[in-house]
Structures are given as C-alpha cells and as structure tokens.
C-alpha cells in the first residue's frame, strides 16, 4: 500500500533533464499509483509488471535509478539486482519490500541493492530516498578553485586508523594485509569512520553524510550496514573496530 504525502508540489527537477526511473512492481494498484506520483514529481517513468520485463527494459535503455519490488512472480527483484550487478551495471537500486526482518534486508543488500523501503510506505519517503541515491550516483562537480578540505588527513593518498588502510582514489581498503571487498555504501561508511577515528559520530550525522537524508530514529538502515561491515572487518584474535555508543551513534577505535 502506498500512503500519500502531505506536500503539494510538482517537479523538483524543474529546469533540468528529468531523471529516468524503471519501476518494477507486480501489484497493479501500487504500480499505477507510484508511477503517477513519480511522474508528478518530475521523473520520467517506465513501469513494468515483473522481473523479466525489468531486465529487458534495463538492457534496452539504462535508467538513472531502478525501483524494484522484492516479491514478484518468476524473476523477483533480488534476482534482477543480482543479474545487473553481475553484468557490471552499477545503476542505483531501491527495493520495495513487505519483509521487515533484518535477514531479509541483508539479503537485499547482498544482492546489490543500495536502499530499501518497507511497505506500506509514504510516497515522500520514496522521493527522499531516490534523491539521496541520485545525489550519490552523480559525478562530482569540479571545484572552481582549490579549497581546504573539511576532513582531517586529506593531504596524503592513504587513510590509516585502527589497523585499517584505505585508498579513497582507488576505492580499496585493507585490514592488515587482507584486502576488503566492500560495496559502495560500505566503503563510504568505512571512509567516514576512518576519517573520524576515535570520534563518536551520531546517527543523524552518518545518515546525512552517507545517504544525504536523516531517516529518523525508527530506521534500521544504518544498523544493517554497520552489522554487515563489522562482519567484513572480522579478524581472528583481533579486536572489534566499530563500537556502538548506545543512544548516540558509532565510533571506530581499537579495543
């Protein structure tokens, strides 16, 4: 079910080339309602009813972002995402799911999805998450002139903290001699923690820096990514590096 938002406006992309959205949802009522809402918001939408059509359309004309329902007959949203990622397609993917368990959300992230929305959802949340995904996928604008970086330790190529080493330019990271296999969001989260090693980062700060939007205290998105990143950082006999500060946020430190 789709809940209508309270904001009354049309076309946040006014004056720009509309972003293209490929929407795959087998529920006709949800598909039609979301297609109308996205179109009114200024997107150019292609809506299909199943995963087979979604893959065919993605191959035919690459969209700026995909919105995939997880539970579809035949090829579901997770399979669509896996196929595209295996082909090297890095188009941002927003999953629509009625599954609320953490394991289900992790399955979507493992498949290569960038974010998810749990049904029933407010259309405004879908808009906000799409804006955040598109901002992250956009190429950085060239700076008009050199300016001091707000982040610490940006003069060298490598970032190092708590036994971790990272090359932001090559988007590679290591714990000791072991190279880490990270998704884009995991890499950005780890980079943020390394740049602020020893500093407790609040949930709202991390959401704003990584997703460009604070999803509020009820969101489990950050906890899922932190848990997944912790598992990738595990080293037998070595201490945990990402620590939870209850009610505040997370901090990177040894021990």
JSON list of N, CA and C in Angstrom, two decimals, residues 153-215:
[
{"chain": "A", "resi": 153, "resn": "UNK", "atom": "N", "xyz": [43.23, 14.79, 7.62]},
{"chain": "A", "resi": 153, "resn": "UNK", "atom": "CA", "xyz": [44.12, 13.84, 6.97]},
{"chain": "A", "resi": 153, "resn": "UNK", "atom": "C", "xyz": [43.78, 13.61, 5.51]},
{"chain": "A", "resi": 154, "resn": "UNK", "atom": "N", "xyz": [43.61, 14.66, 4.73]},
{"chain": "A", "resi": 154, "resn": "UNK", "atom": "CA", "xyz": [43.32, 14.51, 3.31]},
{"chain": "A", "resi": 154, "resn": "UNK", "atom": "C", "xyz": [44.52, 14.84, 2.42]},
{"chain": "A", "resi": 155, "resn": "UNK", "atom": "N", "xyz": [45.65, 15.18, 3.02]},
{"chain": "A", "resi": 155, "resn": "UNK", "atom": "CA", "xyz": [46.80, 15.58, 2.21]},
{"chain": "A", "resi": 155, "resn": "UNK", "atom": "C", "xyz": [47.46, 14.39, 1.54]},
{"chain": "A", "resi": 156, "resn": "UNK", "atom": "N", "xyz": [47.44, 13.23, 2.21]},
{"chain": "A", "resi": 156, "resn": "UNK", "atom": "CA", "xyz": [48.05, 12.04, 1.63]},
{"chain": "A", "resi": 156, "resn": "UNK", "atom": "C", "xyz": [47.03, 11.21, 0.90]},
{"chain": "A", "resi": 157, "resn": "UNK", "atom": "N", "xyz": [47.53, 10.26, 0.11]},
{"chain": "A", "resi": 157, "resn": "UNK", "atom": "CA", "xyz": [46.63, 9.42, -0.66]},
{"chain": "A", "resi": 157, "resn": "UNK", "atom": "C", "xyz": [45.92, 8.40, 0.22]},
{"chain": "A", "resi": 158, "resn": "UNK", "atom": "N", "xyz": [46.62, 7.86, 1.23]},
{"chain": "A", "resi": 158, "resn": "UNK", "atom": "CA", "xyz": [46.06, 6.79, 2.05]},
{"chain": "A", "resi": 158, "resn": "UNK", "atom": "C", "xyz": [45.55, 7.32, 3.38]},
{"chain": "A", "resi": 159, "resn": "UNK", "atom": "N", "xyz": [44.44, 6.73, 3.83]},
{"chain": "A", "resi": 159, "resn": "UNK", "atom": "CA", "xyz": [43.92, 6.98, 5.16]},
{"chain": "A", "resi": 159, "resn": "UNK", "atom": "C", "xyz": [44.23, 5.75, 6.02]},
{"chain": "A", "resi": 160, "resn": "UNK", "atom": "N", "xyz": [44.67, 5.97, 7.26]},
{"chain": "A", "resi": 160, "resn": "UNK", "atom": "CA", "xyz": [45.01, 4.86, 8.13]},
{"chain": "A", "resi": 160, "resn": "UNK", "atom": "C", "xyz": [44.49, 5.14, 9.54]},
{"chain": "A", "resi": 161, "resn": "UNK", "atom": "N", "xyz": [43.88, 4.10, 10.15]},
{"chain": "A", "resi": 161, "resn": "UNK", "atom": "CA", "xyz": [43.41, 4.20, 11.53]},
{"chain": "A", "resi": 161, "resn": "UNK", "atom": "C", "xyz": [43.03, 2.81, 12.01]},
{"chain": "A", "resi": 162, "resn": "UNK", "atom": "N", "xyz": [43.33, 2.52, 13.26]},
{"chain": "A", "resi": 162, "resn": "UNK", "atom": "CA", "xyz": [42.92, 1.28, 13.93]},
{"chain": "A", "resi": 162, "resn": "UNK", "atom": "C", "xyz": [43.29, 0.02, 13.14]},
{"chain": "A", "resi": 163, "resn": "UNK", "atom": "N", "xyz": [44.46, 0.04, 12.50]},
{"chain": "A", "resi": 163, "resn": "UNK", "atom": "CA", "xyz": [44.90, -1.12, 11.74]},
{"chain": "A", "resi": 163, "resn": "UNK", "atom": "C", "xyz": [44.26, -1.24, 10.37]},
{"chain": "A", "resi": 164, "resn": "UNK", "atom": "N", "xyz": [43.50, -0.23, 9.98]},
{"chain": "A", "resi": 164, "resn": "UNK", "atom": "CA", "xyz": [42.88, -0.20, 8.66]},
{"chain": "A", "resi": 164, "resn": "UNK", "atom": "C", "xyz": [43.63, 0.77, 7.75]},
{"chain": "A", "resi": 165, "resn": "UNK", "atom": "N", "xyz": [43.63, 0.48, 6.47]},
{"chain": "A", "resi": 165, "resn": "UNK", "atom": "CA", "xyz": [44.29, 1.34, 5.48]},
{"chain": "A", "resi": 165, "resn": "UNK", "atom": "C", "xyz": [43.36, 1.46, 4.30]},
{"chain": "A", "resi": 166, "resn": "UNK", "atom": "N", "xyz": [43.22, 2.67, 3.78]},
{"chain": "A", "resi": 166, "resn": "UNK", "atom": "CA", "xyz": [42.26, 2.92, 2.72]},
{"chain": "A", "resi": 166, "resn": "UNK", "atom": "C", "xyz": [42.84, 3.86, 1.67]},
{"chain": "A", "resi": 167, "resn": "UNK", "atom": "N", "xyz": [42.55, 3.54, 0.41]},
{"chain": "A", "resi": 167, "resn": "UNK", "atom": "CA", "xyz": [42.92, 4.40, -0.71]},
{"chain": "A", "resi": 167, "resn": "UNK", "atom": "C", "xyz": [41.62, 4.92, -1.32]},
{"chain": "A", "resi": 168, "resn": "UNK", "atom": "N", "xyz": [41.18, 6.13, -0.94]},
{"chain": "A", "resi": 168, "resn": "UNK", "atom": "CA", "xyz": [39.90, 6.64, -1.44]},
{"chain": "A", "resi": 168, "resn": "UNK", "atom": "C", "xyz": [39.86, 6.81, -2.95]},
{"chain": "A", "resi": 169, "resn": "UNK", "atom": "N", "xyz": [41.00, 7.15, -3.56]},
{"chain": "A", "resi": 169, "resn": "UNK", "atom": "CA", "xyz": [41.01, 7.37, -5.01]},
{"chain": "A", "resi": 169, "resn": "UNK", "atom": "C", "xyz": [40.77, 6.07, -5.76]},
{"chain": "A", "resi": 170, "resn": "UNK", "atom": "N", "xyz": [41.43, 5.00, -5.32]},
{"chain": "A", "resi": 170, "resn": "UNK", "atom": "CA", "xyz": [41.27, 3.70, -5.98]},
{"chain": "A", "resi": 170, "resn": "UNK", "atom": "C", "xyz": [40.10, 2.91, -5.41]},
{"chain": "A", "resi": 171, "resn": "UNK", "atom": "N", "xyz": [39.49, 3.45, -4.33]},
{"chain": "A", "resi": 171, "resn": "UNK", "atom": "CA", "xyz": [38.37, 2.79, -3.65]},
{"chain": "A", "resi": 171, "resn": "UNK", "atom": "C", "xyz": [38.75, 1.37, -3.24]},
{"chain": "A", "resi": 172, "resn": "UNK", "atom": "N", "xyz": [39.89, 1.26, -2.52]},
{"chain": "A", "resi": 172, "resn": "UNK", "atom": "CA", "xyz": [40.36, -0.01, -1.99]},
{"chain": "A", "resi": 172, "resn": "UNK", "atom": "C", "xyz": [40.64, 0.17, -0.50]},
{"chain": "A", "resi": 173, "resn": "UNK", "atom": "N", "xyz": [40.46, -0.93, 0.26]},
{"chain": "A", "resi": 173, "resn": "UNK", "atom": "CA", "xyz": [40.67, -0.86, 1.71]},
{"chain": "A", "resi": 173, "resn": "UNK", "atom": "C", "xyz": [41.22, -2.19, 2.19]},
{"chain": "A", "resi": 174, "resn": "UNK", "atom": "N", "xyz": [42.03, -2.14, 3.26]},
{"chain": "A", "resi": 174, "resn": "UNK", "atom": "CA", "xyz": [42.66, -3.32, 3.81]},
{"chain": "A", "resi": 174, "resn": "UNK", "atom": "C", "xyz": [42.56, -3.32, 5.33]},
{"chain": "A", "resi": 175, "resn": "UNK", "atom": "N", "xyz": [42.45, -4.49, 5.93]},
{"chain": "A", "resi": 175, "resn": "UNK", "atom": "CA", "xyz": [42.72, -4.66, 7.36]},
{"chain": "A", "resi": 175, "resn": "UNK", "atom": "C", "xyz": [43.96, -5.52, 7.45]},
{"chain": "A", "resi": 176, "resn": "UNK", "atom": "N", "xyz": [45.04, -4.91, 7.89]},
{"chain": "A", "resi": 176, "resn": "UNK", "atom": "CA", "xyz": [46.33, -5.58, 7.84]},
{"chain": "A", "resi": 176, "resn": "UNK", "atom": "C", "xyz": [46.71, -5.81, 6.39]},
{"chain": "A", "resi": 177, "resn": "UNK", "atom": "N", "xyz": [47.03, -7.06, 6.05]},
{"chain": "A", "resi": 177, "resn": "UNK", "atom": "CA", "xyz": [47.40, -7.39, 4.67]},
{"chain": "A", "resi": 177, "resn": "UNK", "atom": "C", "xyz": [46.20, -7.85, 3.85]},
{"chain": "A", "resi": 178, "resn": "UNK", "atom": "N", "xyz": [45.05, -8.00, 4.50]},
{"chain": "A", "resi": 178, "resn": "UNK", "atom": "CA", "xyz": [43.86, -8.53, 3.81]},
{"chain": "A", "resi": 178, "resn": "UNK", "atom": "C", "xyz": [43.04, -7.41, 3.19]},
{"chain": "A", "resi": 179, "resn": "UNK", "atom": "N", "xyz": [42.84, -7.51, 1.87]},
{"chain": "A", "resi": 179, "resn": "UNK", "atom": "CA", "xyz": [42.01, -6.50, 1.21]},
{"chain": "A", "resi": 179, "resn": "UNK", "atom": "C", "xyz": [40.54, -6.82, 1.45]},
{"chain": "A", "resi": 180, "resn": "UNK", "atom": "N", "xyz": [39.76, -5.78, 1.69]},
{"chain": "A", "resi": 180, "resn": "UNK", "atom": "CA", "xyz": [38.34, -5.92, 1.99]},
{"chain": "A", "resi": 180, "resn": "UNK", "atom": "C", "xyz": [37.51, -5.76, 0.73]},
{"chain": "A", "resi": 181, "resn": "UNK", "atom": "N", "xyz": [36.51, -6.60, 0.57]},
{"chain": "A", "resi": 181, "resn": "UNK", "atom": "CA", "xyz": [35.58, -6.47, -0.56]},
{"chain": "A", "resi": 181, "resn": "UNK", "atom": "C", "xyz": [34.34, -5.73, -0.06]},
{"chain": "A", "resi": 182, "resn": "UNK", "atom": "N", "xyz": [34.21, -4.47, -0.45]},
{"chain": "A", "resi": 182, "resn": "UNK", "atom": "CA", "xyz": [33.16, -3.60, 0.07]},
{"chain": "A", "resi": 182, "resn": "UNK", "atom": "C", "xyz": [32.25, -3.10, -1.04]},
{"chain": "A", "resi": 183, "resn": "UNK", "atom": "N", "xyz": [30.97, -2.97, -0.72]},
{"chain": "A", "resi": 183, "resn": "UNK", "atom": "CA", "xyz": [30.06, -2.30, -1.63]},
{"chain": "A", "resi": 183, "resn": "UNK", "atom": "C", "xyz": [30.31, -0.80, -1.56]},
{"chain": "A", "resi": 184, "resn": "UNK", "atom": "N", "xyz": [29.67, -0.06, -2.44]},
{"chain": "A", "resi": 184, "resn": "UNK", "atom": "CA", "xyz": [29.87, 1.39, -2.45]},
{"chain": "A", "resi": 184, "resn": "UNK", "atom": "C", "xyz": [29.48, 2.02, -1.12]},
{"chain": "A", "resi": 185, "resn": "UNK", "atom": "N", "xyz": [28.31, 1.65, -0.58]},
{"chain": "A", "resi": 185, "resn": "UNK", "atom": "CA", "xyz": [27.86, 2.23, 0.68]},
{"chain": "A", "resi": 185, "resn": "UNK", "atom": "C", "xyz": [28.77, 1.82, 1.83]},
{"chain": "A", "resi": 186, "resn": "UNK", "atom": "N", "xyz": [29.18, 0.55, 1.87]},
{"chain": "A", "resi": 186, "resn": "UNK", "atom": "CA", "xyz": [30.10, 0.09, 2.91]},
{"chain": "A", "resi": 186, "resn": "UNK", "atom": "C", "xyz": [31.41, 0.86, 2.86]},
{"chain": "A", "resi": 187, "resn": "UNK", "atom": "N", "xyz": [31.92, 1.09, 1.66]},
{"chain": "A", "resi": 187, "resn": "UNK", "atom": "CA", "xyz": [33.18, 1.83, 1.52]},
{"chain": "A", "resi": 187, "resn": "UNK", "atom": "C", "xyz": [33.02, 3.25, 2.05]},
{"chain": "A", "resi": 188, "resn": "UNK", "atom": "N", "xyz": [31.93, 3.92, 1.68]},
{"chain": "A", "resi": 188, "resn": "UNK", "atom": "CA", "xyz": [31.71, 5.30, 2.12]},
{"chain": "A", "resi": 188, "resn": "UNK", "atom": "C", "xyz": [31.54, 5.38, 3.64]},
{"chain": "A", "resi": 189, "resn": "UNK", "atom": "N", "xyz": [30.86, 4.38, 4.22]},
{"chain": "A", "resi": 189, "resn": "UNK", "atom": "CA", "xyz": [30.68, 4.35, 5.67]},
{"chain": "A", "resi": 189, "resn": "UNK", "atom": "C", "xyz": [32.02, 4.14, 6.37]},
{"chain": "A", "resi": 190, "resn": "UNK", "atom": "N", "xyz": [32.82, 3.20, 5.87]},
{"chain": "A", "resi": 190, "resn": "UNK", "atom": "CA", "xyz": [34.13, 2.95, 6.49]},
{"chain": "A", "resi": 190, "resn": "UNK", "atom": "C", "xyz": [35.05, 4.16, 6.34]},
{"chain": "A", "resi": 191, "resn": "UNK", "atom": "N", "xyz": [35.00, 4.81, 5.18]},
{"chain": "A", "resi": 191, "resn": "UNK", "atom": "CA", "xyz": [35.83, 6.01, 4.98]},
{"chain": "A", "resi": 191, "resn": "UNK", "atom": "C", "xyz": [35.46, 7.09, 5.98]},
{"chain": "A", "resi": 192, "resn": "UNK", "atom": "N", "xyz": [34.17, 7.29, 6.20]},
{"chain": "A", "resi": 192, "resn": "UNK", "atom": "CA", "xyz": [33.72, 8.30, 7.15]},
{"chain": "A", "resi": 192, "resn": "UNK", "atom": "C", "xyz": [34.22, 7.98, 8.56]},
{"chain": "A", "resi": 193, "resn": "UNK", "atom": "N", "xyz": [34.14, 6.70, 8.94]},
{"chain": "A", "resi": 193, "resn": "UNK", "atom": "CA", "xyz": [34.60, 6.31, 10.27]},
{"chain": "A", "resi": 193, "resn": "UNK", "atom": "C", "xyz": [36.11, 6.45, 10.42]},
{"chain": "A", "resi": 194, "resn": "UNK", "atom": "N", "xyz": [36.86, 6.10, 9.37]},
{"chain": "A", "resi": 194, "resn": "UNK", "atom": "CA", "xyz": [38.32, 6.22, 9.44]},
{"chain": "A", "resi": 194, "resn": "UNK", "atom": "C", "xyz": [38.74, 7.68, 9.54]},
{"chain": "A", "resi": 195, "resn": "UNK", "atom": "N", "xyz": [38.09, 8.53, 8.76]},
{"chain": "A", "resi": 195, "resn": "UNK", "atom": "CA", "xyz": [38.45, 9.96, 8.79]},
{"chain": "A", "resi": 195, "resn": "UNK", "atom": "C", "xyz": [38.17, 10.58, 10.16]},
{"chain": "A", "resi": 196, "resn": "UNK", "atom": "N", "xyz": [37.26, 9.97, 10.91]},
{"chain": "A", "resi": 196, "resn": "UNK", "atom": "CA", "xyz": [36.91, 10.49, 12.23]},
{"chain": "A", "resi": 196, "resn": "UNK", "atom": "C", "xyz": [37.19, 9.45, 13.31]},
{"chain": "A", "resi": 197, "resn": "UNK", "atom": "N", "xyz": [38.26, 8.68, 13.14]},
{"chain": "A", "resi": 197, "resn": "UNK", "atom": "CA", "xyz": [38.61, 7.63, 14.09]},
{"chain": "A", "resi": 197, "resn": "UNK", "atom": "C", "xyz": [38.71, 8.21, 15.50]},
{"chain": "A", "resi": 198, "resn": "UNK", "atom": "N", "xyz": [38.10, 7.51, 16.46]},
{"chain": "A", "resi": 198, "resn": "UNK", "atom": "CA", "xyz": [38.12, 7.94, 17.84]},
{"chain": "A", "resi": 198, "resn": "UNK", "atom": "C", "xyz": [37.03, 8.92, 18.20]},
{"chain": "A", "resi": 199, "resn": "UNK", "atom": "N", "xyz": [36.30, 9.41, 17.20]},
{"chain": "A", "resi": 199, "resn": "UNK", "atom": "CA", "xyz": [35.22, 10.38, 17.42]},
{"chain": "A", "resi": 199, "resn": "UNK", "atom": "C", "xyz": [33.88, 9.65, 17.29]},
{"chain": "A", "resi": 200, "resn": "UNK", "atom": "N", "xyz": [32.99, 9.85, 18.25]},
{"chain": "A", "resi": 200, "resn": "UNK", "atom": "CA", "xyz": [31.67, 9.24, 18.17]},
{"chain": "A", "resi": 200, "resn": "UNK", "atom": "C", "xyz": [30.82, 10.04, 17.19]},
{"chain": "A", "resi": 201, "resn": "UNK", "atom": "N", "xyz": [30.39, 9.37, 16.13]},
{"chain": "A", "resi": 201, "resn": "UNK", "atom": "CA", "xyz": [29.54, 10.01, 15.11]},
{"chain": "A", "resi": 201, "resn": "UNK", "atom": "C", "xyz": [28.09, 9.68, 15.39]},
{"chain": "A", "resi": 202, "resn": "UNK", "atom": "N", "xyz": [27.25, 10.69, 15.48]},
{"chain": "A", "resi": 202, "resn": "UNK", "atom": "CA", "xyz": [25.84, 10.47, 15.75]},
{"chain": "A", "resi": 202, "resn": "UNK", "atom": "C", "xyz": [25.14, 9.85, 14.55]},
{"chain": "A", "resi": 203, "resn": "UNK", "atom": "N", "xyz": [24.04, 9.14, 14.84]},
{"chain": "A", "resi": 203, "resn": "UNK", "atom": "CA", "xyz": [23.28, 8.51, 13.77]},
{"chain": "A", "resi": 203, "resn": "UNK", "atom": "C", "xyz": [22.89, 9.52, 12.69]},
{"chain": "A", "resi": 204, "resn": "UNK", "atom": "N", "xyz": [22.39, 10.67, 13.11]},
{"chain": "A", "resi": 204, "resn": "UNK", "atom": "CA", "xyz": [21.91, 11.67, 12.16]},
{"chain": "A", "resi": 204, "resn": "UNK", "atom": "C", "xyz": [23.05, 12.18, 11.28]},
{"chain": "A", "resi": 205, "resn": "UNK", "atom": "N", "xyz": [24.25, 12.32, 11.86]},
{"chain": "A", "resi": 205, "resn": "UNK", "atom": "CA", "xyz": [25.41, 12.77, 11.09]},
{"chain": "A", "resi": 205, "resn": "UNK", "atom": "C", "xyz": [25.77, 11.76, 10.02]},
{"chain": "A", "resi": 206, "resn": "UNK", "atom": "N", "xyz": [25.78, 10.48, 10.40]},
{"chain": "A", "resi": 206, "resn": "UNK", "atom": "CA", "xyz": [26.14, 9.43, 9.43]},
{"chain": "A", "resi": 206, "resn": "UNK", "atom": "C", "xyz": [25.10, 9.35, 8.32]},
{"chain": "A", "resi": 207, "resn": "UNK", "atom": "N", "xyz": [23.82, 9.38, 8.70]},
{"chain": "A", "resi": 207, "resn": "UNK", "atom": "CA", "xyz": [22.77, 9.34, 7.68]},
{"chain": "A", "resi": 207, "resn": "UNK", "atom": "C", "xyz": [22.93, 10.50, 6.69]},
{"chain": "A", "resi": 208, "resn": "UNK", "atom": "N", "xyz": [23.20, 11.70, 7.21]},
{"chain": "A", "resi": 208, "resn": "UNK", "atom": "CA", "xyz": [23.32, 12.87, 6.35]},
{"chain": "A", "resi": 208, "resn": "UNK", "atom": "C", "xyz": [24.52, 12.75, 5.43]},
{"chain": "A", "resi": 209, "resn": "UNK", "atom": "N", "xyz": [25.65, 12.26, 5.95]},
{"chain": "A", "resi": 209, "resn": "UNK", "atom": "CA", "xyz": [26.87, 12.19, 5.15]},
{"chain": "A", "resi": 209, "resn": "UNK", "atom": "C", "xyz": [26.84, 11.06, 4.13]},
{"chain": "A", "resi": 210, "resn": "UNK", "atom": "N", "xyz": [26.22, 9.93, 4.46]},
{"chain": "A", "resi": 210, "resn": "UNK", "atom": "CA", "xyz": [26.23, 8.77, 3.58]},
{"chain": "A", "resi": 210, "resn": "UNK", "atom": "C", "xyz": [25.02, 8.75, 2.64]},
{"chain": "A", "resi": 211, "resn": "UNK", "atom": "N", "xyz": [23.85, 9.03, 3.20]},
{"chain": "A", "resi": 211, "resn": "UNK", "atom": "CA", "xyz": [22.62, 8.95, 2.39]},
{"chain": "A", "resi": 211, "resn": "UNK", "atom": "C", "xyz": [22.09, 10.32, 1.99]},
{"chain": "A", "resi": 212, "resn": "UNK", "atom": "N", "xyz": [22.59, 11.38, 2.62]},
{"chain": "A", "resi": 212, "resn": "UNK", "atom": "CA", "xyz": [22.10, 12.71, 2.30]},
{"chain": "A", "resi": 212, "resn": "UNK", "atom": "C", "xyz": [20.75, 13.02, 2.89]},
{"chain": "A", "resi": 213, "resn": "UNK", "atom": "N", "xyz": [20.30, 12.16, 3.84]},
{"chain": "A", "resi": 213, "resn": "UNK", "atom": "CA", "xyz": [18.96, 12.33, 4.40]},
{"chain": "A", "resi": 213, "resn": "UNK", "atom": "C", "xyz": [18.89, 11.56, 5.71]},
{"chain": "A", "resi": 214, "resn": "UNK", "atom": "N", "xyz": [18.36, 12.19, 6.77]},
{"chain": "A", "resi": 214, "resn": "UNK", "atom": "CA", "xyz": [18.20, 11.52, 8.07]},
{"chain": "A", "resi": 214, "resn": "UNK", "atom": "C", "xyz": [16.86, 10.81, 8.09]},
{"chain": "A", "resi": 215, "resn": "UNK", "atom": "N", "xyz": [16.88, 9.48, 8.10]},
{"chain": "A", "resi": 215, "resn": "UNK", "atom": "CA", "xyz": [15.65, 8.70, 8.04]},
{"chain": "A", "resi": 215, "resn": "UNK", "atom": "C", "xyz": [14.97, 8.58, 9.40]}
]
